[in-house]
Amino acid sequence: EPEVTQTPSHQVTQMGQEVILRCVPISNHLYFYWYRQILGQKVEFLVSFYNNEISEKSEIFDDQFSVERPDGSNFTLKIRSTKLEDSAMYFCASSEEEQGQHNEQFFGPGTRLTVL
Amino acid sequence: GNSVTQMEGPVTLSEEAFLTINCTYTATGYPSLFWYVQYPGEGLQLLLKATKADDKGSNKGFEATYRKETTSFHLEKGSVQVSDSAVYFCALSGPTDSWGKLQFGAGTQVVVTP
């Protein structure tokens, strides 16, 4: 069964460093998403991406964040200068072509980011 | 804005017990409602969904009914198994926000003991 994969499973970085979190969505999906979950808090929407551009972003997704689909398979989240409060589990998700109320998002297993 | 509130965990129960996890929401109009489950070490998986009032979503013995009058979407299972131990997330999307933007509750950890 096709699945969303994410690498690495755990990333440790120093404050101020850049990190890139990688995701491989399901191959025929066209909508891509990033969510994060700070320990003990809710899963929060960060950004959605379609047709090589951002469809929607939350207030969390500031200028330190960027997303990219560098090739036909990968979808990346970059944090330019990490802060302690960026420590969280980051989930990638993808969904099929039709964007609507019946659409199901498929999630990856997450990348745990720890900023020291 | 839209929001989801679900009961806090952990919920610990014995195998074959009845499980209920309460979820209520705040939204304008008729959002789509979801239950996602996260097994240890895995990503979130869609468990069931309902897209209009009075719809019942069901899967793997779990059920939830979209109740507009009480703005609720409680998850139930009549007889849980140890393999149901996981974290369960209630979520909604739309209609005033985009359908692609899922908003989650805090998650409820369920522990089923033999």
mmCIF file of C-alpha atoms in Angstrom:
data_model
loop_
_atom_site.group_PDB
_atom_site.id
_atom_site.type_symbol
_atom_site.label_atom_id
_atom_site.label_comp_id
_atom_site.label_asym_id
_atom_site.label_seq_id
_atom_site.Cartn_x
_atom_site.Cartn_y
_atom_site.Cartn_z
ATOM 1 C CA GLU A 1 0.000 0.000 0.000
ATOM 2 C CA PRO A 2 1.436 3.406 -0.906
ATOM 3 C CA GLU A 3 2.531 5.534 2.018
ATOM 4 C CA VAL A 4 4.070 8.889 2.839
ATOM 5 C CA THR A 5 7.646 8.637 4.043
ATOM 6 C CA GLN A 6 9.708 11.158 5.963
ATOM 7 C CA THR A 7 13.407 11.495 6.683
ATOM 8 C CA PRO A 8 15.089 11.711 9.042
ATOM 9 C CA SER A 9 13.023 10.246 11.829
ATOM 10 C CA HIS A 10 14.912 12.365 14.345
ATOM 11 C CA GLN A 11 16.961 15.500 13.719
ATOM 12 C CA VAL A 12 19.022 17.240 16.379
ATOM 13 C CA THR A 13 20.380 20.688 15.600
ATOM 14 C CA GLN A 14 21.885 23.722 17.264
ATOM 15 C CA MET A 15 19.887 26.915 17.614
ATOM 16 C CA GLY A 16 20.427 29.166 14.611
ATOM 17 C CA GLN A 17 21.204 26.337 12.235
ATOM 18 C CA GLU A 18 19.232 25.567 9.104
ATOM 19 C CA VAL A 19 17.393 22.285 8.826
ATOM 20 C CA ILE A 20 15.628 20.600 5.939
ATOM 21 C CA LEU A 21 12.979 18.029 6.630
ATOM 22 C CA ARG A 22 12.191 15.717 3.767
ATOM 23 C CA CYS A 23 9.026 13.989 2.693
ATOM 24 C CA VAL A 24 8.103 11.700 -0.159
ATOM 25 C CA PRO A 25 4.336 11.978 -0.713
ATOM 26 C CA ILE A 26 2.243 9.299 -2.355
ATOM 27 C CA SER A 27 3.153 9.344 -6.031
ATOM 28 C CA ASN A 28 -0.174 10.305 -7.621
ATOM 29 C CA HIS A 29 -1.065 12.915 -5.003
ATOM 30 C CA LEU A 30 -0.989 16.574 -5.894
ATOM 31 C CA TYR A 31 -1.712 18.356 -2.598
ATOM 32 C CA PHE A 32 0.935 18.449 0.097
ATOM 33 C CA TYR A 33 0.902 19.646 3.680
ATOM 34 C CA TRP A 34 3.097 20.183 6.696
ATOM 35 C CA TYR A 35 1.846 20.032 10.270
ATOM 36 C CA ARG A 36 3.698 20.156 13.541
ATOM 37 C CA GLN A 37 3.067 19.003 17.075
ATOM 38 C CA ILE A 38 4.949 20.532 19.950
ATOM 39 C CA LEU A 39 5.237 18.040 22.787
ATOM 40 C CA GLY A 40 2.031 17.960 24.784
ATOM 41 C CA GLN A 41 0.182 20.281 22.406
ATOM 42 C CA LYS A 42 -2.155 19.976 19.447
ATOM 43 C CA VAL A 43 -1.191 19.032 15.921
ATOM 44 C CA GLU A 44 -1.067 22.392 14.105
ATOM 45 C CA PHE A 45 -1.406 23.156 10.404
ATOM 46 C CA LEU A 46 1.612 24.918 8.908
ATOM 47 C CA VAL A 47 1.183 25.052 5.153
ATOM 48 C CA SER A 48 -0.481 23.518 2.128
ATOM 49 C CA PHE A 49 1.098 23.321 -1.310
ATOM 50 C CA TYR A 50 -0.338 22.704 -4.753
ATOM 51 C CA ASN A 51 0.899 23.196 -8.280
ATOM 52 C CA ASN A 52 4.309 24.344 -7.056
ATOM 53 C CA GLU A 53 3.046 27.103 -4.870
ATOM 54 C CA ILE A 54 1.732 27.655 -1.381
ATOM 55 C CA SER A 55 -2.065 27.409 -1.204
ATOM 56 C CA GLU A 56 -2.424 28.445 2.402
ATOM 57 C CA LYS A 57 -0.202 29.027 5.393
ATOM 58 C CA SER A 58 -0.788 29.591 9.071
ATOM 59 C CA GLU A 59 0.563 32.417 11.183
ATOM 60 C CA ILE A 60 3.189 29.999 12.470
ATOM 61 C CA PHE A 61 4.658 29.737 8.970
ATOM 62 C CA ASP A 62 6.725 32.903 9.024
ATOM 63 C CA ASP A 63 9.708 33.964 6.925
ATOM 64 C CA GLN A 64 11.923 31.405 8.652
ATOM 65 C CA PHE A 65 9.982 28.622 6.973
ATOM 66 C CA SER A 66 9.886 27.634 3.333
ATOM 67 C CA VAL A 67 8.655 24.671 1.339
ATOM 68 C CA GLU A 68 9.788 23.278 -1.935
ATOM 69 C CA ARG A 69 9.144 20.459 -4.318
ATOM 70 C CA PRO A 70 12.619 20.193 -5.807
ATOM 71 C CA ASP A 71 11.836 17.220 -8.034
ATOM 72 C CA GLY A 72 8.958 14.931 -8.884
ATOM 73 C CA SER A 73 9.029 13.026 -5.639
ATOM 74 C CA ASN A 74 10.322 15.058 -2.700
ATOM 75 C CA PHE A 75 8.574 17.756 -0.687
ATOM 76 C CA THR A 76 10.743 19.628 1.774
ATOM 77 C CA LEU A 77 10.305 21.951 4.723
ATOM 78 C CA LYS A 78 13.211 24.260 5.456
ATOM 79 C CA ILE A 79 13.701 26.203 8.653
ATOM 80 C CA ARG A 80 16.378 28.806 8.028
ATOM 81 C CA SER A 81 17.485 29.668 11.544
ATOM 82 C CA THR A 82 16.063 27.288 14.099
ATOM 83 C CA LYS A 83 14.855 28.448 17.482
ATOM 84 C CA LEU A 84 14.328 26.439 20.632
ATOM 85 C CA GLU A 85 10.577 26.706 20.171
ATOM 86 C CA ASP A 86 10.814 24.977 16.784
ATOM 87 C CA SER A 87 11.405 21.709 18.626
ATOM 88 C CA ALA A 88 8.452 19.550 17.664
ATOM 89 C CA MET A 89 7.276 16.577 15.654
ATOM 90 C CA TYR A 90 6.764 17.601 12.040
ATOM 91 C CA PHE A 91 4.278 15.655 9.937
ATOM 92 C CA CYS A 92 4.017 15.678 6.185
ATOM 93 C CA ALA A 93 0.753 14.735 4.486
ATOM 94 C CA SER A 94 -0.548 14.422 0.957
ATOM 95 C CA SER A 95 -3.922 14.064 -0.729
ATOM 96 C CA GLU A 96 -5.317 13.289 -4.147
ATOM 97 C CA GLU A 97 -6.208 15.728 -6.844
ATOM 98 C CA GLU A 98 -9.665 16.731 -5.715
ATOM 99 C CA GLN A 99 -9.472 19.270 -2.939
ATOM 100 C CA GLY A 100 -12.762 19.110 -1.155
ATOM 101 C CA GLN A 101 -14.617 18.073 1.919
ATOM 102 C CA HIS A 102 -14.352 14.371 1.131
ATOM 103 C CA ASN A 103 -10.636 14.410 0.628
ATOM 104 C CA GLU A 104 -8.441 12.266 2.838
ATOM 105 C CA GLN A 105 -4.984 13.329 3.865
ATOM 106 C CA PHE A 106 -2.364 10.607 4.267
ATOM 107 C CA PHE A 107 0.256 11.303 6.882
ATOM 108 C CA GLY A 108 3.871 10.303 7.218
ATOM 109 C CA PRO A 109 5.364 8.990 10.477
ATOM 110 C CA GLY A 110 6.870 12.356 11.346
ATOM 111 C CA THR A 111 10.301 13.834 11.967
ATOM 112 C CA ARG A 112 11.158 14.738 15.534
ATOM 113 C CA LEU A 113 13.174 17.957 15.506
ATOM 114 C CA THR A 114 15.155 18.819 18.611
ATOM 115 C CA VAL A 115 16.773 22.245 18.767
ATOM 116 C CA LEU A 116 19.481 22.642 21.416
ATOM 117 C CA GLY B 1 -12.476 30.564 14.413
ATOM 118 C CA ASN B 2 -12.828 26.822 14.148
ATOM 119 C CA SER B 3 -11.670 24.666 17.024
ATOM 120 C CA VAL B 4 -11.889 21.122 18.357
ATOM 121 C CA THR B 5 -11.999 20.007 21.975
ATOM 122 C CA GLN B 6 -11.598 16.396 23.003
ATOM 123 C CA MET B 7 -11.386 14.659 26.320
ATOM 124 C CA GLU B 8 -8.020 14.369 27.954
ATOM 125 C CA GLY B 9 -6.284 11.078 28.432
ATOM 126 C CA PRO B 10 -4.890 8.737 29.105
ATOM 127 C CA VAL B 11 -7.895 6.499 29.049
ATOM 128 C CA THR B 12 -7.065 3.081 30.449
ATOM 129 C CA LEU B 13 -9.456 0.198 30.066
ATOM 130 C CA SER B 14 -9.534 -3.548 29.920
ATOM 131 C CA GLU B 15 -9.893 -5.629 26.793
ATOM 132 C CA GLU B 16 -13.511 -5.978 25.641
ATOM 133 C CA ALA B 17 -14.565 -2.840 27.495
ATOM 134 C CA PHE B 18 -16.639 -0.088 25.881
ATOM 135 C CA LEU B 19 -14.724 2.966 24.714
ATOM 136 C CA THR B 20 -16.035 6.494 24.310
ATOM 137 C CA ILE B 21 -13.893 9.502 23.490
ATOM 138 C CA ASN B 22 -15.767 12.788 23.521
ATOM 139 C CA CYS B 23 -15.162 15.410 20.858
ATOM 140 C CA THR B 24 -16.929 18.720 20.408
ATOM 141 C CA TYR B 25 -16.248 21.390 17.869
ATOM 142 C CA THR B 26 -16.783 25.057 17.189
ATOM 143 C CA ALA B 27 -17.306 26.072 13.586
ATOM 144 C CA THR B 28 -19.549 28.142 11.368
ATOM 145 C CA GLY B 29 -21.647 26.076 9.002
ATOM 146 C CA TYR B 30 -21.033 22.413 8.358
ATOM 147 C CA PRO B 31 -17.394 21.350 8.609
ATOM 148 C CA SER B 32 -16.175 17.881 7.749
ATOM 149 C CA LEU B 33 -15.286 15.846 10.831
ATOM 150 C CA PHE B 34 -12.614 13.195 11.215
ATOM 151 C CA TRP B 35 -11.063 10.796 13.659
ATOM 152 C CA TYR B 36 -7.400 10.024 13.123
ATOM 153 C CA VAL B 37 -5.444 7.364 15.009
ATOM 154 C CA GLN B 38 -1.733 7.243 15.685
ATOM 155 C CA TYR B 39 -0.213 3.904 16.623
ATOM 156 C CA PRO B 40 3.180 3.932 18.352
ATOM 157 C CA GLY B 41 5.947 4.936 15.958
ATOM 158 C CA GLU B 42 3.588 5.583 13.065
ATOM 159 C CA GLY B 43 1.933 8.530 11.373
ATOM 160 C CA LEU B 44 -1.656 9.641 11.730
ATOM 161 C CA GLN B 45 -4.128 7.399 9.919
ATOM 162 C CA LEU B 46 -7.661 8.322 9.040
ATOM 163 C CA LEU B 47 -9.983 6.133 11.100
ATOM 164 C CA LEU B 48 -13.338 7.495 9.967
ATOM 165 C CA LYS B 49 -15.027 10.628 8.761
ATOM 166 C CA ALA B 50 -18.412 12.312 8.317
ATOM 167 C CA THR B 51 -19.148 15.207 6.044
ATOM 168 C CA LYS B 52 -22.709 16.217 6.881
ATOM 169 C CA ALA B 53 -25.045 16.304 9.834
ATOM 170 C CA ASP B 54 -26.366 12.929 11.076
ATOM 171 C CA ASP B 55 -23.801 11.030 9.014
ATOM 172 C CA LYS B 56 -22.235 8.113 10.833
ATOM 173 C CA GLY B 57 -18.646 7.236 10.085
ATOM 174 C CA SER B 58 -17.510 3.720 10.886
ATOM 175 C CA ASN B 59 -14.395 1.614 10.502
ATOM 176 C CA LYS B 60 -12.753 -1.298 12.348
ATOM 177 C CA GLY B 61 -15.616 -1.421 14.847
ATOM 178 C CA PHE B 62 -15.352 2.283 15.672
ATOM 179 C CA GLU B 63 -18.261 4.642 15.072
ATOM 180 C CA ALA B 64 -18.917 8.350 15.348
ATOM 181 C CA THR B 65 -22.041 10.331 14.474
ATOM 182 C CA TYR B 66 -22.006 13.937 13.294
ATOM 183 C CA ARG B 67 -24.350 15.741 15.688
ATOM 184 C CA LYS B 68 -24.991 19.298 14.588
ATOM 185 C CA GLU B 69 -27.347 20.068 17.467
ATOM 186 C CA THR B 70 -24.688 19.269 20.063
ATOM 187 C CA THR B 71 -21.695 20.080 17.809
ATOM 188 C CA SER B 72 -20.207 16.730 18.710
ATOM 189 C CA PHE B 73 -18.515 13.784 17.043
ATOM 190 C CA HIS B 74 -17.903 11.284 19.824
ATOM 191 C CA LEU B 75 -15.918 8.149 19.022
ATOM 192 C CA GLU B 76 -17.198 4.804 20.291
ATOM 193 C CA LYS B 77 -16.217 1.177 20.137
ATOM 194 C CA GLY B 78 -18.171 -1.574 21.771
ATOM 195 C CA SER B 79 -15.354 -3.981 22.598
ATOM 196 C CA VAL B 80 -11.766 -2.783 22.495
ATOM 197 C CA GLN B 81 -8.701 -4.915 21.910
ATOM 198 C CA VAL B 82 -5.126 -4.463 23.061
ATOM 199 C CA SER B 83 -4.284 -3.547 19.476
ATOM 200 C CA ASP B 84 -6.525 -0.470 19.803
ATOM 201 C CA SER B 85 -3.990 1.121 22.121
ATOM 202 C CA ALA B 86 -3.062 4.353 20.372
ATOM 203 C CA VAL B 87 -3.575 8.101 20.392
ATOM 204 C CA TYR B 88 -6.853 9.240 18.847
ATOM 205 C CA PHE B 89 -7.276 12.696 17.315
ATOM 206 C CA CYS B 90 -10.539 14.408 16.469
ATOM 207 C CA ALA B 91 -10.242 16.919 13.627
ATOM 208 C CA LEU B 92 -12.293 19.148 11.362
ATOM 209 C CA SER B 93 -11.877 21.036 8.117
ATOM 210 C CA GLY B 94 -13.852 23.739 6.324
ATOM 211 C CA PRO B 95 -16.188 25.326 5.539
ATOM 212 C CA THR B 96 -14.979 28.839 6.401
ATOM 213 C CA ASP B 97 -11.369 27.634 6.389
ATOM 214 C CA SER B 98 -10.096 25.673 3.416
ATOM 215 C CA TRP B 99 -11.047 22.013 3.246
ATOM 216 C CA GLY B 100 -7.383 21.107 3.139
ATOM 217 C CA LYS B 101 -6.570 22.679 6.495
ATOM 218 C CA LEU B 102 -7.181 20.119 9.201
ATOM 219 C CA GLN B 103 -7.640 21.418 12.729
ATOM 220 C CA PHE B 104 -6.963 18.865 15.407
ATOM 221 C CA GLY B 105 -7.928 18.293 18.983
ATOM 222 C CA ALA B 106 -5.218 17.614 21.552
ATOM 223 C CA GLY B 107 -5.406 13.858 21.142
ATOM 224 C CA THR B 108 -6.493 11.202 23.611
ATOM 225 C CA GLN B 109 -4.197 8.353 24.504
ATOM 226 C CA VAL B 110 -5.992 5.041 24.938
ATOM 227 C CA VAL B 111 -4.334 2.161 26.733
ATOM 228 C CA VAL B 112 -6.036 -1.230 26.588
ATOM 229 C CA THR B 113 -4.794 -3.872 28.986
ATOM 230 C CA PRO B 114 -5.271 -7.634 28.588
#
